[in-house]
C-alpha cells in the first residue's frame, strides 16, 4: 500500500466509526427508518469529502476530533443527496455503492425520509459540540454548509441538471451546473475542515478555495469519463446513465480525450494553488491525484 492508501484507509475507518456513533442505533424507534439511514450511510463509498475535510484540517493544524464532526456532516449531506437522486422521480436508479438503492431495498417513502433525516443529522453534527474556539466561526460553518447544500448550491445544481436533459449546454453552462451540483459540497468540505483549525489569512483561504473549485470540477469531469467508459461492476452504480438519459456531459461536449486533458489542466491549477502551503498541503495533493486517476 502507498503512504496515501494507508492514510486514506485510516481516515475511512475513523469516519465510519464517527458516522456509526452519530446515527441512531437500529434498535431505536422508528427502527425501520433508522435501519435505512444506516443502510445508506455505512459501509460504502470512497469518502472523498471526509478525506478532504481531514486533509484541510491537517493543513490548518486542526484537532482531528473537531474535524470528525465536519467530515460526518458533509458525508451525511452527500448520502442524503445520493438517496434522493436515486429515487424514481429523479434518476430512477436501482444500484448504489454496489447494493440496491434505498427505495429498492426499503420503499420510496422511506428513502425520502432517510434523506430528510440525514440532512437534519448533518446540521446536528455541526451544531452539537464546539468545533471552533470562536463561536462566531462555528455559526459561520453552519451557514456555510446550508448555503453549499441548498438552492444556491447542490440542490440548485440538481435543479439545473434536471432542466438540462436533452439540451445542448455550452461548456460554461455545464461548468455552472457542476460547480453547484458537485462542487459546492466539495468546496464546503475543504473550507469546513480548515475552519476547525487556526485561522488562515484571506489570501490563504482564497487559495484553498481555488484548489477546492478546481478539484470539484475535475471530480465531475472524471465522473463523466467513467460513466461513459467504465462498467457497472467497477463503479458499483449503473454505468452509461448520462447517455441513456440524454444528459450533456464533458464527454459529449469535449470528447473523451479533451475531457481527460481538461481534468489534467484542472489538476495542475489545483496543485499550483497549494504551492505556498508547502508540506502542510501534502494530503490535499494526494487527494487531488486520486481524484483524477481514480477508476471508480
Ligand atoms: C438533493 C436530490 C439532490 C441531489 C443533489 C449530488 C447530487 C445532487 C446528486 C447525486 C448524484 C450524482 C451523480 C452527483 C454527481 C456527483 C457525484 C459524482 C456523486 C457521486 O459521488 P462519489 O463518487 O460517490 O463520491 P461515493 O459513493 O464514492 O460516495
XYZ file of C-alpha atoms in Angstrom, residues 17 26 55 80 82 97 102 116 124 127 135-136 150 158 168 179-180 188 193 196 225 232-233 235 245 248 258 272:
28
model
C -16.845 4.976 13.411
C -31.109 0.359 14.500
C -6.669 16.951 4.900
C -28.873 12.165 1.527
C -27.478 10.158 -3.392
C -22.345 1.575 -3.827
C -32.661 2.722 -0.624
C -34.570 14.272 5.205
C -26.926 18.435 14.332
C -24.121 22.400 15.989
C -18.471 30.530 18.353
C -18.981 33.124 15.578
C -29.304 24.391 -0.647
C -29.570 19.360 -9.258
C -27.052 21.175 -25.788
C -19.886 23.998 -9.647
C -23.241 23.917 -7.849
C -17.554 23.159 1.757
C -12.122 21.259 7.622
C -11.737 23.777 12.546
C -15.489 9.941 -18.329
C -21.419 -1.063 -13.677
C -19.399 -3.717 -11.799
C -18.402 1.658 -10.453
C -30.767 9.983 -20.071
C -24.940 16.864 -21.560
C -10.194 16.561 -24.475
C -0.464 25.475 -8.263
